Structure formats: structure tokens, C-alpha cells
Coordinates of C-alpha atoms and ligand atoms in Angstrom, one line a residue:
X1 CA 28.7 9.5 17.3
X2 CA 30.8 7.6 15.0
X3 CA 32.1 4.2 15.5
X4 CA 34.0 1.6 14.0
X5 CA 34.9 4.3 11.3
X6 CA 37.9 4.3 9.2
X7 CA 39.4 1.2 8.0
X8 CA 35.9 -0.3 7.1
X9 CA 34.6 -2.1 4.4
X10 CA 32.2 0.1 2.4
X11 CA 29.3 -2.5 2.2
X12 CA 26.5 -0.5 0.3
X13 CA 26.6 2.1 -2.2
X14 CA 23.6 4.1 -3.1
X15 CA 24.0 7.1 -5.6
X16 CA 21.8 7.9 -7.3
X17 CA 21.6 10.4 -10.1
X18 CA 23.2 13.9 -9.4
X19 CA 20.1 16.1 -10.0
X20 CA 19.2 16.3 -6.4
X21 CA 22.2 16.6 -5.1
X22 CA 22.3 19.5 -7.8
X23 CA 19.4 21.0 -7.0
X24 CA 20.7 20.9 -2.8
X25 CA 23.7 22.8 -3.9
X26 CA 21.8 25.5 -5.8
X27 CA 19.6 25.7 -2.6
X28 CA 22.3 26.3 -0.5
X29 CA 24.1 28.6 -2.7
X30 CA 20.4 31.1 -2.7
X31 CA 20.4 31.0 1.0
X32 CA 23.9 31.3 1.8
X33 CA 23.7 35.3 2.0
X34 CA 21.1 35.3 4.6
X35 CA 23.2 32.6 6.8
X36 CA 26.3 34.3 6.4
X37 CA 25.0 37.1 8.8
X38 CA 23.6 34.5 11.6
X39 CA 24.8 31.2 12.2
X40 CA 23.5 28.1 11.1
X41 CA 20.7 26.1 12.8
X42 CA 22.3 24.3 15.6
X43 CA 22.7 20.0 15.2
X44 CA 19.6 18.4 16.8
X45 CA 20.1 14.8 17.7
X46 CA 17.4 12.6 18.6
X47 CA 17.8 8.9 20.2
X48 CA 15.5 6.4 19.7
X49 CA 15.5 2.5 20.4
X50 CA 17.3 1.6 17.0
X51 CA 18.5 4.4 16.2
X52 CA 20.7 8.0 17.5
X53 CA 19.4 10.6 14.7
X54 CA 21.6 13.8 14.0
X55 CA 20.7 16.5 11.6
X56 CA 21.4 19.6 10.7
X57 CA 17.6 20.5 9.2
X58 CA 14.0 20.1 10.2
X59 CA 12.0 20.8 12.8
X60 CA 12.5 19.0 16.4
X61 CA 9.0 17.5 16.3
X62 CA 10.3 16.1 11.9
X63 CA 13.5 14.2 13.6
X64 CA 11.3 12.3 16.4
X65 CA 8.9 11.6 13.5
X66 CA 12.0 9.9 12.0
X67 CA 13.6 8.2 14.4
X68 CA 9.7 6.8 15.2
X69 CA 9.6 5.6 11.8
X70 CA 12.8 4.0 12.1
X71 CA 11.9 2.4 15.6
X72 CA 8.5 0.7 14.0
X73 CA 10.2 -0.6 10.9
X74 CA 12.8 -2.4 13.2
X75 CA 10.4 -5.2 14.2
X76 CA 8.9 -5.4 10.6
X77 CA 12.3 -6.3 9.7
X78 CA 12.9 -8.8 12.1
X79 CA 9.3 -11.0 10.9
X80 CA 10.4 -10.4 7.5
X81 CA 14.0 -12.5 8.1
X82 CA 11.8 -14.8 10.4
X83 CA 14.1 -13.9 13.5
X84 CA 13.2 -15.0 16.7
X85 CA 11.4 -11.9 18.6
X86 CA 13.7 -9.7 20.5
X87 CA 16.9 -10.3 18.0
X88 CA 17.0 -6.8 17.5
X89 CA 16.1 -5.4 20.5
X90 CA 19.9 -4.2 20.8
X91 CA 20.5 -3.4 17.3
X92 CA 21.2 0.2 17.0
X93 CA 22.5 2.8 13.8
X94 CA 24.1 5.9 13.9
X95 CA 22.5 8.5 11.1
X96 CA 23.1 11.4 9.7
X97 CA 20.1 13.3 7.9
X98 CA 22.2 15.6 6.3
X99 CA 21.1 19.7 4.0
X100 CA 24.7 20.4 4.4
X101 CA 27.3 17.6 4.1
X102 CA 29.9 19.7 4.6
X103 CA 29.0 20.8 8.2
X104 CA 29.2 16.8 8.9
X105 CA 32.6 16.9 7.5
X106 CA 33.7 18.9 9.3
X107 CA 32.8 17.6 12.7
X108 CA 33.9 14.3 12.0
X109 CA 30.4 12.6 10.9
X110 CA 31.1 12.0 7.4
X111 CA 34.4 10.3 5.7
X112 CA 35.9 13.2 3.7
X113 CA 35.9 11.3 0.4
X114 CA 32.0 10.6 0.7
X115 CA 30.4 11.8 -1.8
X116 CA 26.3 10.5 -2.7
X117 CA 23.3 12.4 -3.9
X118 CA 20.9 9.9 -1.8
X119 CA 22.2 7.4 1.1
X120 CA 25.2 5.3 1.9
X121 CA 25.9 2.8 4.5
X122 CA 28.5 1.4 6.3
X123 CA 28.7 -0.9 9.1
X124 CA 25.9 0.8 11.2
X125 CA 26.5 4.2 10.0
X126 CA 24.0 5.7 7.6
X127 CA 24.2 8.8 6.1
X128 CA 20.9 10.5 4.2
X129 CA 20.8 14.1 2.0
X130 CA 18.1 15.8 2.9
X131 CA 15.3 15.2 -0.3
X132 CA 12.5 17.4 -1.6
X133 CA 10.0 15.4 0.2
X134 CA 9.4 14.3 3.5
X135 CA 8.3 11.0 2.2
X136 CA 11.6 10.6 0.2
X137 CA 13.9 11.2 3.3
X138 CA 12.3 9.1 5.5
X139 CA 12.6 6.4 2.7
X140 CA 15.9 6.4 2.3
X141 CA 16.8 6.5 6.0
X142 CA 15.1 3.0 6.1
X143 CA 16.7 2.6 2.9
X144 CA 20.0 2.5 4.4
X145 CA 19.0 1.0 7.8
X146 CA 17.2 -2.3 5.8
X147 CA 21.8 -2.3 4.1
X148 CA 23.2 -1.5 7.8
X149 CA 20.5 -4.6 8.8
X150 CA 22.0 -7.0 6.3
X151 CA 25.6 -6.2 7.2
X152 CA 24.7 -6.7 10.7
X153 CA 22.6 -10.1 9.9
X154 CA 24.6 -11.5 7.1
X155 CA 27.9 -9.9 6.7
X156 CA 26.8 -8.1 3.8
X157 CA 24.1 -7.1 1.3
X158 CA 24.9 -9.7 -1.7
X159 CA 25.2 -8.7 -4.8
X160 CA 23.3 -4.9 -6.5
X161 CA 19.7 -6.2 -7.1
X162 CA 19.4 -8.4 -4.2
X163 CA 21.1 -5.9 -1.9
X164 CA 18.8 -2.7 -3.6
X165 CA 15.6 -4.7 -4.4
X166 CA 15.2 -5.8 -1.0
X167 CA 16.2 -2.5 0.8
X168 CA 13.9 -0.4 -1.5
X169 CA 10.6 -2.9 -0.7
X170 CA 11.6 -2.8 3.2
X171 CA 11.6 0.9 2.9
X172 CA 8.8 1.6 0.0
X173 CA 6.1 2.3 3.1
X174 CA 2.8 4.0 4.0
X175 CA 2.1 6.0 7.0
X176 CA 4.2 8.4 9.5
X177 CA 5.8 8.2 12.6
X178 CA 5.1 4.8 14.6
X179 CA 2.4 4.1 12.0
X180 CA 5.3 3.6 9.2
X181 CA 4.0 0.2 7.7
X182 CA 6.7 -0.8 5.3
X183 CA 6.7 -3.3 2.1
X184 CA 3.5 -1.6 0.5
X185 CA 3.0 -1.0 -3.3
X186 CA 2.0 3.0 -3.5
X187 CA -1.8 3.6 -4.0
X188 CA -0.8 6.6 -5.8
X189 CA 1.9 9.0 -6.8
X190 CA 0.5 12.0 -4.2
X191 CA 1.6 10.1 -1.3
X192 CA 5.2 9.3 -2.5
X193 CA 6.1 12.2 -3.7
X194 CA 9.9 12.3 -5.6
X195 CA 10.0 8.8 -5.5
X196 CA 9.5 8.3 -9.0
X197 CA 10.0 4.5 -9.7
X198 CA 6.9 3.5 -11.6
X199 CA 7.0 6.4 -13.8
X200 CA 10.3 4.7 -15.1
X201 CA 8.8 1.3 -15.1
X202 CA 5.6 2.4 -16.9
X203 CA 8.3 4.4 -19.4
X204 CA 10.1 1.4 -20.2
X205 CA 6.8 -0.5 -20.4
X206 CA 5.4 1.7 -23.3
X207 CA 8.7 1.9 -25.0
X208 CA 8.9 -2.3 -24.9
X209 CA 11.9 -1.8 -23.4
X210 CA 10.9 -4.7 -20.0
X211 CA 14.5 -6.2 -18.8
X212 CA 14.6 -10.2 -18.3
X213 CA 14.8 -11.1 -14.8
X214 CA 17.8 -12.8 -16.0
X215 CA 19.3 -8.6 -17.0
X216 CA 18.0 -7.9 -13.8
X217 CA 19.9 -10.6 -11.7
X218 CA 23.1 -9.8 -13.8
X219 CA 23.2 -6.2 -12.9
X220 CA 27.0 -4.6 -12.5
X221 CA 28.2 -4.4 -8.8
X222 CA 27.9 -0.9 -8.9
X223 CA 24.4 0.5 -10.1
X224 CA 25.6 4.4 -10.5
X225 CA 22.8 5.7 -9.1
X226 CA 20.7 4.2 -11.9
X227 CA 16.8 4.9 -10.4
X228 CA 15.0 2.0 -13.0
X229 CA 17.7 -0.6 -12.4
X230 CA 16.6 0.0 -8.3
X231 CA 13.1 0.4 -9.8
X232 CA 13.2 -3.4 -11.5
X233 CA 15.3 -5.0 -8.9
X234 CA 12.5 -4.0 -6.1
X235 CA 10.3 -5.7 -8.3
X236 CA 12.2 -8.7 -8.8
X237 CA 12.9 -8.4 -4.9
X238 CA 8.9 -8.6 -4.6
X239 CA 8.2 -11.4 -7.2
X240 CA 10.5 -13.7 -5.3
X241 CA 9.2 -12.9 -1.8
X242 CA 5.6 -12.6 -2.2
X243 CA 5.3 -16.3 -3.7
X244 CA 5.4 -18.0 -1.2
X245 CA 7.4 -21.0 -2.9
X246 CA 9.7 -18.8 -3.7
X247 CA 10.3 -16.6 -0.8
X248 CA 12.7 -19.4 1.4
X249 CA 15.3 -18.9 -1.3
X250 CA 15.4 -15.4 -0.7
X251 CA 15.9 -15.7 2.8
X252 CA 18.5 -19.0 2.5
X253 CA 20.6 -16.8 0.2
X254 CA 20.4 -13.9 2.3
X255 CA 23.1 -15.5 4.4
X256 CA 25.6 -15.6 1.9
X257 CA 25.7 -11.5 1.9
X258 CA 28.8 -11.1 1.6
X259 CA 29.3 -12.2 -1.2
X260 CA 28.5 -9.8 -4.1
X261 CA 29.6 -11.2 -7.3
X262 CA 27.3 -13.6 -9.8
X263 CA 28.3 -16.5 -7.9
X264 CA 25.4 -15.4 -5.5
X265 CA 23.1 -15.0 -8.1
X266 CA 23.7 -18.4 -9.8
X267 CA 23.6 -20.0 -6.4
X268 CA 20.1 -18.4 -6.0
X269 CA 19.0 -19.8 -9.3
X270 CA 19.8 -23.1 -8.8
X271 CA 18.0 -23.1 -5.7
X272 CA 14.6 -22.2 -8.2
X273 CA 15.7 -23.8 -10.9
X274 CA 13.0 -26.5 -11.5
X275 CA 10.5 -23.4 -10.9
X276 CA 12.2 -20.8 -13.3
X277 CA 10.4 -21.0 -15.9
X278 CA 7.2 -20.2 -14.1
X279 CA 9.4 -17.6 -11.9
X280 CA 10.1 -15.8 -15.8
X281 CA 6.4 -16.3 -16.4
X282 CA 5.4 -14.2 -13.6
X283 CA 7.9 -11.8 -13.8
X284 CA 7.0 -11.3 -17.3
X285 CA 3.0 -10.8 -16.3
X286 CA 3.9 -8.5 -13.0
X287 CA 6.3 -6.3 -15.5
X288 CA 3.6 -6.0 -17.6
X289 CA 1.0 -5.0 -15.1
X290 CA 2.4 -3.3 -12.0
X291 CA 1.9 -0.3 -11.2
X292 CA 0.1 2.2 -8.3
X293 CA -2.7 0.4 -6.6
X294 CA -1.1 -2.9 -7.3
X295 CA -2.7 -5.3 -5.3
X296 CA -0.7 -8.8 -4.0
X297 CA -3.1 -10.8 -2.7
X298 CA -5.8 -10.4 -5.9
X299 CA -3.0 -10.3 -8.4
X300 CA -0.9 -13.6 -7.4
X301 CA -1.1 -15.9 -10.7
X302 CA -2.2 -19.9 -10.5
X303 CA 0.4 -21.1 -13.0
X304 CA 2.4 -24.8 -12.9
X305 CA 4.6 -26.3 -14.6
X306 CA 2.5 -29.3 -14.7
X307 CA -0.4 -27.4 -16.1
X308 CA -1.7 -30.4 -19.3
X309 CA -2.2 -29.3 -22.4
X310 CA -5.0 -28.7 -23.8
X311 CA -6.3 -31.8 -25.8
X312 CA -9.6 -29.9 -27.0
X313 CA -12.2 -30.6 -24.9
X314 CA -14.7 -27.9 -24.2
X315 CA -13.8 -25.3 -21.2
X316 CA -16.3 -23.4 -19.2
X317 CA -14.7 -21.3 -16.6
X318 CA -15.6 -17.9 -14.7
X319 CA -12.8 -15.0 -14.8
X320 CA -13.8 -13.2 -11.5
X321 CA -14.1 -9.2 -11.7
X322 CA -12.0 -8.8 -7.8
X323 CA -8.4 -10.9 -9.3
X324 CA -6.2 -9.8 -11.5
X325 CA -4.8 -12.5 -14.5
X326 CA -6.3 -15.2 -14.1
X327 CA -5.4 -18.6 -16.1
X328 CA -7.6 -21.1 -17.7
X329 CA -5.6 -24.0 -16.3
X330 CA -4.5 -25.6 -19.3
X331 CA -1.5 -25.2 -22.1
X332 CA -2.3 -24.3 -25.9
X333 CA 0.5 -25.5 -28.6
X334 CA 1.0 -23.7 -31.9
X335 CA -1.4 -24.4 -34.1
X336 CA -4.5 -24.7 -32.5
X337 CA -7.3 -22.7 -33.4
X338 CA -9.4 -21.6 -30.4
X339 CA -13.1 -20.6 -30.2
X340 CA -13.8 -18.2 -27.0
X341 CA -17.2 -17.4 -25.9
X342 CA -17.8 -14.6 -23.3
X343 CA -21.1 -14.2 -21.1
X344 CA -22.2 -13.1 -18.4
X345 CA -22.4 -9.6 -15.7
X346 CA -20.4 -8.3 -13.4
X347 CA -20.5 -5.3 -10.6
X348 CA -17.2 -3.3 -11.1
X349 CA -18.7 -0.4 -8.1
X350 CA -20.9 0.0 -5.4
X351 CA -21.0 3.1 -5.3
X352 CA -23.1 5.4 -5.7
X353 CA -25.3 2.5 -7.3
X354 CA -23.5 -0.7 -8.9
X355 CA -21.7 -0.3 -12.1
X356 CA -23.3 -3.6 -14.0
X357 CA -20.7 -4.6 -17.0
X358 CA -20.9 -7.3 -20.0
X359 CA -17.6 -7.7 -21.9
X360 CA -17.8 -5.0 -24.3
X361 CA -17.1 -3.6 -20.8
X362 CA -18.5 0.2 -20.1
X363 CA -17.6 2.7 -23.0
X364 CA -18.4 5.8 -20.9
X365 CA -15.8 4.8 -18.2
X366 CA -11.8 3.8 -18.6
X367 CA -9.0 2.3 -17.2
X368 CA -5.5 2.1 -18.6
X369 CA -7.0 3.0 -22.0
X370 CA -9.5 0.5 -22.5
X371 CA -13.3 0.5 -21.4
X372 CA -13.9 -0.5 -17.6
X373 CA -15.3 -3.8 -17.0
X374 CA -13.8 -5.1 -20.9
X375 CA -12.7 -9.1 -20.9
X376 CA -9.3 -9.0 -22.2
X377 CA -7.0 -12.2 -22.6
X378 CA -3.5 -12.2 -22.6
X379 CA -1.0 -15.1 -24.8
X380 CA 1.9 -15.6 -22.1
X381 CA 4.6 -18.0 -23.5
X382 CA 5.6 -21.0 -21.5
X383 CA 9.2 -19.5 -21.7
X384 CA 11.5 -17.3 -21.7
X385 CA 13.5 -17.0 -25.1
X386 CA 14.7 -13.5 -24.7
X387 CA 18.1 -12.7 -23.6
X388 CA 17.7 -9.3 -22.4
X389 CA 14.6 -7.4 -23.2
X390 CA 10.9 -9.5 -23.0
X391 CA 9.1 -9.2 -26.4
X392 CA 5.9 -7.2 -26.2
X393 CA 2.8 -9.5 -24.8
X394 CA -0.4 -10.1 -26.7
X395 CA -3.3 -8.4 -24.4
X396 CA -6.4 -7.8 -26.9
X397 CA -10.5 -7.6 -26.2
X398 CA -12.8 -10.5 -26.1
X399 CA -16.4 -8.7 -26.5
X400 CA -17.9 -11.2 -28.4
X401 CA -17.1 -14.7 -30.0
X402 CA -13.0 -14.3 -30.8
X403 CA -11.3 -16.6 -32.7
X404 CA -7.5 -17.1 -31.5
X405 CA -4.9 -18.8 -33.7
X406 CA -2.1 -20.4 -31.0
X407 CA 1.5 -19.8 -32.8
X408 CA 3.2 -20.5 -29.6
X409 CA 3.3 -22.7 -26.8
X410 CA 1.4 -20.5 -24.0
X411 CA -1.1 -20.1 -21.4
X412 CA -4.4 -18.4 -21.7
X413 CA -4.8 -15.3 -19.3
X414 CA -7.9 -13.5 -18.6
X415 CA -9.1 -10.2 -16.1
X416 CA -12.2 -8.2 -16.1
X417 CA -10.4 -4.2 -16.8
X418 CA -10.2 -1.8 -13.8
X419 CA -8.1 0.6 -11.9
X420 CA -5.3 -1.7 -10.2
X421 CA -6.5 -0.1 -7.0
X422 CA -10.2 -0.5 -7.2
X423 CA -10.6 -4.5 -7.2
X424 CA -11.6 -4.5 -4.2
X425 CA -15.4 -3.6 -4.7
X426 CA -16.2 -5.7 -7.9
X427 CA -18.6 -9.0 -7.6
X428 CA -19.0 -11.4 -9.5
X429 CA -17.5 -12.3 -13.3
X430 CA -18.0 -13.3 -17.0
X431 CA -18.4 -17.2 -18.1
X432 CA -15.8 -17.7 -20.4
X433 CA -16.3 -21.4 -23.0
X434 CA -13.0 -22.1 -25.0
X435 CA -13.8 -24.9 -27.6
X436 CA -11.7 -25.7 -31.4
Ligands
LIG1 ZN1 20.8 1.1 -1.4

């Protein structure tokens, strides 16, 4: 089952935190009486197109599940690097979903000195630990196959958030079996269960404790298993794909994977470099906002570098209810004094009857703390000072005539409050004026 296997190049690390592997050991240890008297559950293996599955645990029907999964995911992959149909067809892994590591020692299957609480890859070899959830190990088997894919591809994975960002969004993924869809954002925690990234993210959030995506693109080589450093970088892998501007850098740079030093990431830089600051923009805005329900196509942000700035003339403009952030067009400059007027309805629900809002928004229904349906505006710099950590952003209400004094060179941001998740059914929006 095991080829190409000692005198490799370990490509791809991925421990992460020892709790689980922790709690597997304390499992094992409880049930070892009762195995002691029968033997253990034979290996299963299960071959697929892409993949030959072997396992030690789960059910017969579980493994074809997986390997399923892994066989749908394949050709997502290959549309994602733009290869020609059919590049994969022969592209194949060896895995290992494994409750007892020490049973695939001992048959050969896993490298003695191994030693991960979630995945590793190497060459086309991955190895899983079996994880609390069903979801979670069928994550990181594509997890590890998205690392064996860019070994096989590139010649590597490049350096720790380009090679962990992108294999976390391949594998973050809805559905079972050959219905796997994969690069989603999670509707909700229920149907990721142990996955656990944005209750980091949202942690960090409230503690202001937001990396740069410069921090993020300087991570170490080796992440130690750090859940909120894969947690940002998947982020960061998202920003710079789901732009589309941005996304042929990604996969340009993909090809220098082997190399996993900063080199990489300065080379990656320079090929955004007249768009960074707007890149910095953005990644301060998504940081601020993602979270379950987060929706691409409603949340992308119209931002430019050539955006004037604002000589005073009146603005009218409508902020629509179904977007997220949504600029006025226009720079503001310290100093200025700005008058903004609010007007207008909107429908935030059809259901059972539409909810009708005004700006004040609705005080008998909430969403992330505020009142559903409340204008809010948002001050986002036009750069990126910060070293390390982003500075809190200015988010406050606009329920009525609000006077703003500018004390930095920024953009004006509006959205209409609601459940990240529930844009979909809103109509309409508010006027907004902005005058001196
Ligand atoms: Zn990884």
C-alpha cells in the first residue's frame, strides 16, 4: 500500500493541537479491556478512482462514503487550478484513516517516527486520526489530499499559509458522499461539528486581537498545530481567490511550491503590489465581518484605488438591504465634517409576512447585537499602518441625521443589519444624502 516511502521529503505538516489526539488515547485506553479478549476489527480497504482508503474503524458503508467524497472533490480541484479536463484522471493517493496508529505501525503503513494529532502528507500518502466527527475526518482526508495535490502539481505546497489556507478552503465543504461540494463558508456550526475555526476568529475579533495580512503571510514554516493561524490563513487563502483580480496570482505562484521560505511570499506580493493596499482594505472588512452564513457573491466590496475624493458635492445613493458593505464611491480626508441623511424602507423577510424596516432598524428583532434592518456605516482607512494587529474599526448607527467628523483618510461603508446568512430574502434599501 505504501509507495515511494522512506527517503522522502516530508512536504506538509499538519499538527494540530494535542487534545484530540489526547482524548483518542483515553478512548483507547477505556476500551482496551474489552478488545483484549477478542481481536480487533479487521482493516477494511476501500478503492476508489483517486484514491485506495484503509482503516482500521467505521462502518464499510462510512469508508465508501469517504472515498466518494474524495472521488467528487478530485475534479473540483482540477477547475480550481484551471487544468485541462482529464489531468487527474490518473492521479491516485494512498490513505490511511487511522483510531489506532499503532496498528498502522506495525504493518508498515505509517513511518515509525510519525507522530500528528490531525493529518500529514507525503508524496501521495496521507494519513488521518480518526476525529470526533464525521464531518471533521472527512475534512481532513481532503485536507491532506488538496497537500498530496500540490506536491503532485507543483512540487510542493509553498510556504505555511499558502500551503494551509488553500488546503483548508478546498476541504471546508458541504454535503456527503459524491454530493461533497467543497470551498463553502459554513451556514452554521451544527453541520461542521469540531471544526471550530470561526469560534477563534470571532474570539480574536472581540478581543481586537485581528492579524495583518502582512502577520498572516509571514507565518513560521512550521505552524504547531496552531488551529487560528490555519483559521486566518484560509481566510487570507479566500480573499485572494474569490477577487477575481486577485485570484491569477494565486494560481501563478502556486507553481513555485516548492519553495517555502518568504521569498515565495514577497514574490506573491509583488505580483499585487499596485493593488495591496485595496487587498489590506478588504482583508481588514472580511476580518471584521466573516463568519457562518458568509455570503461571497453579496459580500464582495466595490473599492479602487482610483476612487476621487470627495470635493463636497452632495451624494445621494441607495445602500441595498441583499449586499453586504457597501461603499459610497468616493474618499473623505481628515477634516471634513460630513452630514448623512438616512430615508427610506426596506423588506429584511418574507416570511411569514414581510419584515418592513426604516433605519432605526427593528428593536424587537437582532442580529450580531444590534436591531435588524439598522443602517450602520463603517470608517475604513485607505491604509494599512499597523504592523501586526489591525486597530479596532469604527462601525456605529445612522438612525437619523449623524454628523461624522473625518480624522482620517477613509472610505465610507454602509449595510442594512442582518444574519450573514439571511441576505438572500431582503428587497429593497435606505437613500442615504451625504452633504458638509
Ligand atoms: Zn495541512
Amino acid at each position: 500500500m505504501l509507495r515511494r516511502m522512506f527517503g522522502m521529503q516530508v512536504h506538509a505538516r499538519c499538527r494540530r493541537g494535542i487534545l484530540t489526539l489526547i482524548g483518542l488515547i483515553s478512548i483507547a485506553a477505556l476500551s482496551a479491556p474489552d478488545t483484549s479478549a477478542q481481536s480487533p476489527p479487521p482493516m477494511q480497504a476501500v478503492e476508489g478512482k483517486h484514491i485506495v482508503l484503509k482503516s482500521d474503524s467505521g462502518s464499510r458503508e462510512s469508508l465508501v462514503e469517504l472515498v466518494e467524497a474524495f472521488d467528487a472533490a478530485v475534479p473540483q480541484w482540477e477547475r480550481f487550478w484551471q487544468l485541462p479536463p482529464g489531468t487527474l484522471a490518473r492521479w491516485q493517493v494512498d490513505a490511511f484513516v487511522m483510531a489506532d496508529p499503532q496498528r498502522f505501525r506495525d504493518s508498515g503503513d505509517l513511518p515509525p517516527d510519525l507522530n500528528f494529532p490531525f493529518g500529514y502528507a507525503v508524496d501521495s500518502n496521507i494519513w488521518v486520526i480518526r476525529q470526533r466527527s464525521d464531518y471533521y475526518t472527512r475534512h481532513l482526508l481532503l485536507h491532506e489530499g488538496v497537500h498530496a495535490l500540490a506536491i503532485e502539481l507543483f512540487g510542493g505546497t509553498g510556504p505555511s499559509w499558502f500551503a494551509e489556507g488553500l488546503a483548508e478552503m478546498l476541504s471546508v465543504h458541504r454535503g456527503t458522499g459524491r454530493q461533497v461540494e467543497v470551498n463553502v463558508v459554513p451556514e452554521s456550526t451544527q453541520v461542521v461539528p469540531y471544526w471550530g475555526r470561526f469560534k477563534l476568529l470571532s474570539q480574536r475579533r472581540d478581543e481586537q486581537r485581528i492579524p495583518t495580512l502582512d502577520a498572516v503571510l509571514q507565518y513560521p514554516p512550521d505552524l504547531k498545530s496552531d488551529v487560528e493561524s490555519y483559521g486566518w490563513s484560509w481566510v487570507a487563502a479566500m480573499l485572494l481567490t474569490e477577487y477575481p483580480d486577485y485570484r491569477p496570482a494565486v494560481l501563478a505562484e502556486a507553481n513555485n511550491g516548492s519553495l517555502r521560505t518568504v521569498a515565495f511570499s514577497i514574490a506573491f506580493k509583488r505580483r499585487l503590489s499596485r493593488q495591496w493596499p485595496i487587498v489590506q482594505a478588504r482583508w481588514r472588512m472580511l476580518t471584521n465581518t466573516i463568519d457562518y452564513g458568509f455570503d461571497w457573491p453579496r459580500e464582495r466590496i466595490d473599492l479602487a484605488i482610483g476612487d476621487k475624493l470627495w470635493r463636497g458635492n452632495p451624494i445621494e445613493t441607495t445602500i441595498q438591504a441583499d449586499r453586504g458593505w457597501q461603499s459610497v464611491g468616493v474618499r473623505f480626508a481628515p477634516g471634513m465634517r460630513v452630514k448623512i441623511s438616512p430615508r427610506g424602507r426596506c423588506s429584511l423577510d418574507d416570511d411569514p409576512k414581510p419584515w418592513i424596516s426604516e433605519p432605526p432598524g427593528v428593536t424587537i428583532q437582532y442580529a450580531n447585537d444590534r436591531p435588524l434592518g439598522q443602517l450602520l456605516v463603517c470608517v475604513l482607512p485607505n491604509k494599512t499602518d499597523e504592523q501586526r494587529q489591525l486597530q479596532p474599526l469604527l462601525v456605529r448607527s445612522v438612525e437619523s441625521d449623524t454628523e461624522l467628523v473625518i480624522d482620517k483618510h477613509c472610505w465610507l461603508l454602509f449595510r442594512i443589519n442582518d444574519h450573514l446568512g439571511d441576505l438572500g430574502n431582503n428587497r429593497g434599501g435606505y437613500t442615504v444624502s451625504i452633504r458638509r
